[in-house]
mmCIF file of C-alpha atoms in Angstrom:
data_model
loop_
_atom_site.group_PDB
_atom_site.id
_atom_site.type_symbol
_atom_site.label_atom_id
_atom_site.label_comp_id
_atom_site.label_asym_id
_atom_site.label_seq_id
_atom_site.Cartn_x
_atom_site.Cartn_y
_atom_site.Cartn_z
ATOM 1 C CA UNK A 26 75.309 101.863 71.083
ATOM 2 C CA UNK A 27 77.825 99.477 72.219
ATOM 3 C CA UNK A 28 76.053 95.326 72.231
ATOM 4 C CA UNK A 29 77.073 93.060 74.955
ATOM 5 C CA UNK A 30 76.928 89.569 74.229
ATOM 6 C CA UNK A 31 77.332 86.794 76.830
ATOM 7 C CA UNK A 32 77.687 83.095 76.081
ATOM 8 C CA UNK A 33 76.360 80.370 76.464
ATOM 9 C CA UNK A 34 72.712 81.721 77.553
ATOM 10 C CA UNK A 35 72.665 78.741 80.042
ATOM 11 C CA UNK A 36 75.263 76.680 81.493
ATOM 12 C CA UNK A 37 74.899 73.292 83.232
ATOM 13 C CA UNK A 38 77.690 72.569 85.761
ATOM 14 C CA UNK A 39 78.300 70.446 88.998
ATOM 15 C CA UNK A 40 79.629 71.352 92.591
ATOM 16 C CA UNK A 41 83.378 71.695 92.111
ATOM 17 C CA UNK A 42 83.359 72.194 88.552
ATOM 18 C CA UNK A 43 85.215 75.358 86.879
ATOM 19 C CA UNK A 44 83.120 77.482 85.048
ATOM 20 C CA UNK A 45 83.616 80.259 82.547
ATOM 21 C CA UNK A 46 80.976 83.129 81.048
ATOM 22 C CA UNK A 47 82.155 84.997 77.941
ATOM 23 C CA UNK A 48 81.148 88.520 77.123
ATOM 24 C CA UNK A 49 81.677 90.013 73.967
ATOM 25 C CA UNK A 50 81.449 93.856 72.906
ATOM 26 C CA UNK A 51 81.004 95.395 69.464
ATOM 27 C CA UNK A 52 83.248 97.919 70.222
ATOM 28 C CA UNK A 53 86.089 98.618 72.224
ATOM 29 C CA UNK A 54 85.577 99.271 75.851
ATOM 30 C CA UNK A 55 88.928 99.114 77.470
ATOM 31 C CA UNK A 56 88.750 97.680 81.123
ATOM 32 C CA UNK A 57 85.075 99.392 81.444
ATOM 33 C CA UNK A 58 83.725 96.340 82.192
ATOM 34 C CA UNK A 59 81.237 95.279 85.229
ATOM 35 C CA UNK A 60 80.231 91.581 86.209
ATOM 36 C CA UNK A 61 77.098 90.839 88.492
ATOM 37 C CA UNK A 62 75.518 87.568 90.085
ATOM 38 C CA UNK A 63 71.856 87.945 90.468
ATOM 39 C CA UNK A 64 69.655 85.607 91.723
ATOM 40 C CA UNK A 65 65.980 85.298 91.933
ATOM 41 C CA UNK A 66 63.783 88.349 93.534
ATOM 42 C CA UNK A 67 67.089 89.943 94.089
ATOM 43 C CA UNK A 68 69.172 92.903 93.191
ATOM 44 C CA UNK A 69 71.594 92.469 91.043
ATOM 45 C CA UNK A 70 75.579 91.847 93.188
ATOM 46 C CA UNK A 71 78.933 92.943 91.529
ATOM 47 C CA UNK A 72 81.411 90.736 91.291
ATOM 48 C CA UNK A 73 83.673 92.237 89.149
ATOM 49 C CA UNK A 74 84.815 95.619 88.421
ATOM 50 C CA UNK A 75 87.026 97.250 85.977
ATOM 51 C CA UNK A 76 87.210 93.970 84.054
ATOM 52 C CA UNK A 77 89.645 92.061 86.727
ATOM 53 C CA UNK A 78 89.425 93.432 90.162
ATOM 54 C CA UNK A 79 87.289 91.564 92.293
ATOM 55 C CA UNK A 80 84.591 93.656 94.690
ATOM 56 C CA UNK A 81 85.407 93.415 98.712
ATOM 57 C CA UNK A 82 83.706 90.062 99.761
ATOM 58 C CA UNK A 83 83.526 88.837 97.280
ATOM 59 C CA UNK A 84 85.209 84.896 97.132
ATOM 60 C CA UNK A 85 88.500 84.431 95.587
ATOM 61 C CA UNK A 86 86.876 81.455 93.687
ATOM 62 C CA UNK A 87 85.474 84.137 91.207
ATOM 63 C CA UNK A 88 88.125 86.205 88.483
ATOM 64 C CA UNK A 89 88.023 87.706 85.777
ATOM 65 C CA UNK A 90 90.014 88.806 82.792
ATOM 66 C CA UNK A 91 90.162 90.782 79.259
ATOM 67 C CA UNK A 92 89.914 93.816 77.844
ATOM 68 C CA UNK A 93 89.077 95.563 74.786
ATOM 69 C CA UNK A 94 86.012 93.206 73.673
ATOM 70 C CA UNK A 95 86.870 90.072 75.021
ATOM 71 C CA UNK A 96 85.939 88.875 78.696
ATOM 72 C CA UNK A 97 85.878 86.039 80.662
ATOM 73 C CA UNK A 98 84.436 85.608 84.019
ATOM 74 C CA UNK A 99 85.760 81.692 85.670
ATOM 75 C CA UNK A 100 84.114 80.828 88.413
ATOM 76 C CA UNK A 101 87.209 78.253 90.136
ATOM 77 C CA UNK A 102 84.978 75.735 91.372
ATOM 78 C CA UNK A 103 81.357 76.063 91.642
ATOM 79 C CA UNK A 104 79.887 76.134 94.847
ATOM 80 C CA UNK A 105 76.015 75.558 95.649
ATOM 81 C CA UNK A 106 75.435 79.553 96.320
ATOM 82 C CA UNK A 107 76.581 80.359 92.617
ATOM 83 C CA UNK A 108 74.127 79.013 91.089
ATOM 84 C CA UNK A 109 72.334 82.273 89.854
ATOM 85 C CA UNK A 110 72.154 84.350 86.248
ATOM 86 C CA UNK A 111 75.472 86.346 85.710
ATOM 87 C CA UNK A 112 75.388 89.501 83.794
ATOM 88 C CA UNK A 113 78.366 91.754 82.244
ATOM 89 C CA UNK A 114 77.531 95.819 82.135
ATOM 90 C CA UNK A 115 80.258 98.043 79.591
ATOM 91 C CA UNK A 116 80.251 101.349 81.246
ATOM 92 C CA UNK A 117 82.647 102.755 78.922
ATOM 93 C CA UNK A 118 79.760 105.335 77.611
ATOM 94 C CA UNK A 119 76.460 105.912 77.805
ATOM 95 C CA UNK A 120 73.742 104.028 76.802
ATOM 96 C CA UNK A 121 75.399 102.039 79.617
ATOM 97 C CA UNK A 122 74.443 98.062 78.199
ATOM 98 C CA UNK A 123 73.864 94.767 79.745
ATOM 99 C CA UNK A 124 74.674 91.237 78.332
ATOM 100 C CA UNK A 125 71.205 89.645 78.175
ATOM 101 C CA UNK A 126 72.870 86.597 80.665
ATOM 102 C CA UNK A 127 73.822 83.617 81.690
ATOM 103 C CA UNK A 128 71.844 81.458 83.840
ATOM 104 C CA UNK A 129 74.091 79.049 85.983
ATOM 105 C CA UNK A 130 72.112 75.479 86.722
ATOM 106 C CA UNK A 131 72.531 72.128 88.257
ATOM 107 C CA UNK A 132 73.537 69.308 86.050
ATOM 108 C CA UNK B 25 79.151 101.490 101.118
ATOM 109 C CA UNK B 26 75.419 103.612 100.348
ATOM 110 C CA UNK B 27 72.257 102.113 101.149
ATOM 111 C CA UNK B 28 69.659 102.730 98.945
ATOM 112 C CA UNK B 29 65.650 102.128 99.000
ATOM 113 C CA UNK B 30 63.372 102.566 96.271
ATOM 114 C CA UNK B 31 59.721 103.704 96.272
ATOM 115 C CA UNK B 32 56.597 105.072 94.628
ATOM 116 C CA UNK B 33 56.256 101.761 92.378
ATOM 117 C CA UNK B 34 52.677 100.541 92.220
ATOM 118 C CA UNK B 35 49.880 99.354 89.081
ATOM 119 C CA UNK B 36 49.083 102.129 86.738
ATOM 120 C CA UNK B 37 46.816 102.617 83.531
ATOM 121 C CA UNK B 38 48.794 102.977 79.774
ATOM 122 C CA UNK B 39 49.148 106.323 79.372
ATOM 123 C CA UNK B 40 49.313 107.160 83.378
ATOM 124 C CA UNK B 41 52.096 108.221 85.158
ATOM 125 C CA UNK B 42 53.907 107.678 88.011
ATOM 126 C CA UNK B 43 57.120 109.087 90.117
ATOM 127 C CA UNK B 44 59.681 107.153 91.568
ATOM 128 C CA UNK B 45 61.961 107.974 94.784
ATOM 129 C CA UNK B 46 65.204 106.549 96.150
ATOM 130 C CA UNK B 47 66.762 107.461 99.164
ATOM 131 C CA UNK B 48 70.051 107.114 99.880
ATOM 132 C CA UNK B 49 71.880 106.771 103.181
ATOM 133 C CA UNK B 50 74.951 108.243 102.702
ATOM 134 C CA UNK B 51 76.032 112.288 103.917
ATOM 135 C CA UNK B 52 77.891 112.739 100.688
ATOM 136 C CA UNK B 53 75.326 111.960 98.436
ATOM 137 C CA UNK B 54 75.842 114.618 96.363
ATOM 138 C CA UNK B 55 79.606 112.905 95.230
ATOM 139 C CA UNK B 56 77.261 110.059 93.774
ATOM 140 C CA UNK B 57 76.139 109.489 90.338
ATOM 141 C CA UNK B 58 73.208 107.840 90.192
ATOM 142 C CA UNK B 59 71.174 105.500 87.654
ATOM 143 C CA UNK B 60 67.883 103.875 87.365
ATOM 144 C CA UNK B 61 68.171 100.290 85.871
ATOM 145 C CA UNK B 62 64.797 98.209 85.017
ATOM 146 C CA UNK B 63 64.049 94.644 84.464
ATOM 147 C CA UNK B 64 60.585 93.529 83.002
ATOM 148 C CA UNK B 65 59.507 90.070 84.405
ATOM 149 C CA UNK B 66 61.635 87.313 83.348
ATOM 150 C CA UNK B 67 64.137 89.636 81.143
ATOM 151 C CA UNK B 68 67.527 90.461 81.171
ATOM 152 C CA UNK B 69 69.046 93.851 82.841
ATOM 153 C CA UNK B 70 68.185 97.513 81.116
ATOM 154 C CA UNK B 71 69.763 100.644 82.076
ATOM 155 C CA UNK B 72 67.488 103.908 81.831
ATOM 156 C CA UNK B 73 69.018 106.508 83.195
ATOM 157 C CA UNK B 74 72.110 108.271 85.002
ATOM 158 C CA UNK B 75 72.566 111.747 86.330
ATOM 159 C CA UNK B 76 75.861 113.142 88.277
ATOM 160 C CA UNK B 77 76.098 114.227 91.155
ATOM 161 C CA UNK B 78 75.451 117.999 90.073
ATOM 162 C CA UNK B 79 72.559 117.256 88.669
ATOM 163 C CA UNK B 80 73.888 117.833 85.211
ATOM 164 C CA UNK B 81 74.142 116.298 83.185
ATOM 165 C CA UNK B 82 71.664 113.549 82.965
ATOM 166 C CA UNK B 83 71.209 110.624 80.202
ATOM 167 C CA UNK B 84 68.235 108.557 78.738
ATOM 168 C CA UNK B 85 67.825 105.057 76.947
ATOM 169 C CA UNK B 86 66.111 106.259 73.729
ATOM 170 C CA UNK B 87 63.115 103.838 75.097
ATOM 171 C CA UNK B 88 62.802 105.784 77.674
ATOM 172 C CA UNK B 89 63.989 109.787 76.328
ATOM 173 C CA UNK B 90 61.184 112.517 76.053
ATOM 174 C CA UNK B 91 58.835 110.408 78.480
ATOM 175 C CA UNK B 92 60.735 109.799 81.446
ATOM 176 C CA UNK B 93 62.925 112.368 83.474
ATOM 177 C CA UNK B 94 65.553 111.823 86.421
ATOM 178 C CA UNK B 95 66.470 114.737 89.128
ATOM 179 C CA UNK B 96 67.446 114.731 92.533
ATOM 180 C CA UNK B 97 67.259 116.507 95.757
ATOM 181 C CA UNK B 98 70.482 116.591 97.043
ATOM 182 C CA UNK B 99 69.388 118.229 100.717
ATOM 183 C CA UNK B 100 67.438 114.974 100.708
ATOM 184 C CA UNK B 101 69.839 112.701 99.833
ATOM 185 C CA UNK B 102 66.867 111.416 97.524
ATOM 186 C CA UNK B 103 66.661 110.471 93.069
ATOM 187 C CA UNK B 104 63.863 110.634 91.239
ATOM 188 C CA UNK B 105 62.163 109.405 88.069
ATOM 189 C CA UNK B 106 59.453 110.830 86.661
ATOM 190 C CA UNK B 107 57.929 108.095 84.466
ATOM 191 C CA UNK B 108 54.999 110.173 81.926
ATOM 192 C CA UNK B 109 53.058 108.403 79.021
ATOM 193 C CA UNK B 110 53.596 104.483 80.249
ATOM 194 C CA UNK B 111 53.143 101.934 78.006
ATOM 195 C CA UNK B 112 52.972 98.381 79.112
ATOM 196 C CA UNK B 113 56.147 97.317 78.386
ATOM 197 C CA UNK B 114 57.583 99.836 80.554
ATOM 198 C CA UNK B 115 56.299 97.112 83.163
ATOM 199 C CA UNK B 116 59.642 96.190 85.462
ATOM 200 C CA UNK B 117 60.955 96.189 88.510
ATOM 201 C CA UNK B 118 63.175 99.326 88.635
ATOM 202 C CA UNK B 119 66.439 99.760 90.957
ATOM 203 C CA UNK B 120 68.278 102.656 91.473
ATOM 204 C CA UNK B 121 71.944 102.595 91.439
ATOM 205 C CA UNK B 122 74.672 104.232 92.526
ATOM 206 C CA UNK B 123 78.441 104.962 90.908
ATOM 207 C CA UNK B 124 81.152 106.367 94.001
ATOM 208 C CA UNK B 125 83.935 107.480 91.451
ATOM 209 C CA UNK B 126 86.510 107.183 93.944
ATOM 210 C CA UNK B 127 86.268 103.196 93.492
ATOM 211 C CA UNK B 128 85.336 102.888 89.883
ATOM 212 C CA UNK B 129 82.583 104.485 87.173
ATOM 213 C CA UNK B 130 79.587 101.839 87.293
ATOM 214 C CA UNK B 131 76.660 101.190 89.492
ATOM 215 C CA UNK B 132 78.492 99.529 92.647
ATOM 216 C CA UNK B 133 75.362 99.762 95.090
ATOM 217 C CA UNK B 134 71.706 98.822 94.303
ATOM 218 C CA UNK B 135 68.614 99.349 96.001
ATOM 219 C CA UNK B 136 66.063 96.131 96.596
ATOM 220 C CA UNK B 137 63.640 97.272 93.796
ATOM 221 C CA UNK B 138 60.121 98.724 93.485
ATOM 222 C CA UNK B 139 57.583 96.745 90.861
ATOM 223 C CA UNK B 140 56.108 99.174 88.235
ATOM 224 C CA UNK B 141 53.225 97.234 86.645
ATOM 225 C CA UNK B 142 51.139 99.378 83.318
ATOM 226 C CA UNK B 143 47.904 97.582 82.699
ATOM 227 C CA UNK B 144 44.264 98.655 82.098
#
């Protein structure tokens, strides 16, 4: 099975600020790679699919690079509706995995 | 864009079992893969299972393989899960999913969720 691991598990950040989520897999995945926001009592949102391309609607404050087994989601400058748990999904082969998340709060 | 809407989640006994149903709003259905992804209370994201659109084939976390089982009804634009022998940690709320490979090969559209809770 391919392991998906985000850092930091929690990030502390400020309106405006410019954040970035790393996700890490054990294996290569090419560009197979999924971001989502979630927030509480809610289904999970995509973001990002196919490592860079950003879903329709989605703001242009949020990108996304790498491939392989190195990503980075950046989040431009933080607005008050991003603060939620992000999670990267490889769907390069099955068992499709999750990273276990990263939890976006107020400083 | 599909809309989807989970159902058939509720509190059963370890052991017990239980059947799950999503239906989809969408007259192609049958061009959708679809997945079941859980997430126990307070945990992290855990995909369970995906079938294609055929039917065939289908795939199974190995927490979940020889006890649960995914199909769908194509003429009713609906997926199941058959959930057999729960344990308690099977507790979760469990979405359905589905992947439109004309856009890219992961879940792009979730249903809202239905709370399966094992407990004696």
């Amino acid at each position: 099975d391919i392991q998906m691991t985000q850092s930091p598990s929690t990030l502390s950040a400020s309106i405006g600020d410019r954040v970035t989520v790393t996700c890490r897999a054990s294996q290569s995945i090419n560009s197979w790679l999924a971001w989502f926001q979630q927030k509480p009592g809610k289904a999970p949102k995509v973001l990002i699919f196919d490592a860079s391309n950003l879903e329709s609607g989605v703001p242009s404050r949020f990108s996304a690079s790498g491939s392989g087994t190195e990503f980075t989601l950046t989040i431009s400058s933080l607005q008050p509706d991003d603060f939620a748990t992000y999670y990267c999904q490889q769907y390069h082969s099955y068992p499709w995995t999750f990273g276990q998340g990263t939890k976006v709060e107020m400083k | 864009e599909v809309q989807l809407l989970e159902s058939g989640g509720g509190l059963v006994q370890p052991g017990g079992s239980l059947r799950l149903s999503c239906a989809a709003s969408t007259f192609n259905f049958r061009t959708y893969a679809m997945s079941w992804v859980r997430q126990a209370p307070g945990k992290g994201l855990e995909w369970v299972s995906s079938i294609r659109g055929s039917r065939d084939p289908t795939y199974y976390a190995d927490s979940v393989k020889g006890r649960f089982t995914i199909s769908r009804d194509n003429s009713k634009n609906t997926l199941y899960l058959q959930m057999n022998s729960l344990r308690a940690e099977d507790t979760a709320v469990y979405y359905c999913a589905a992947t439109n490979y004309d856009f890219w090969s992961g879940p792009g559209d979730w249903g809202q969720g239905t709370l399966v809770s094992v407990s004696s």
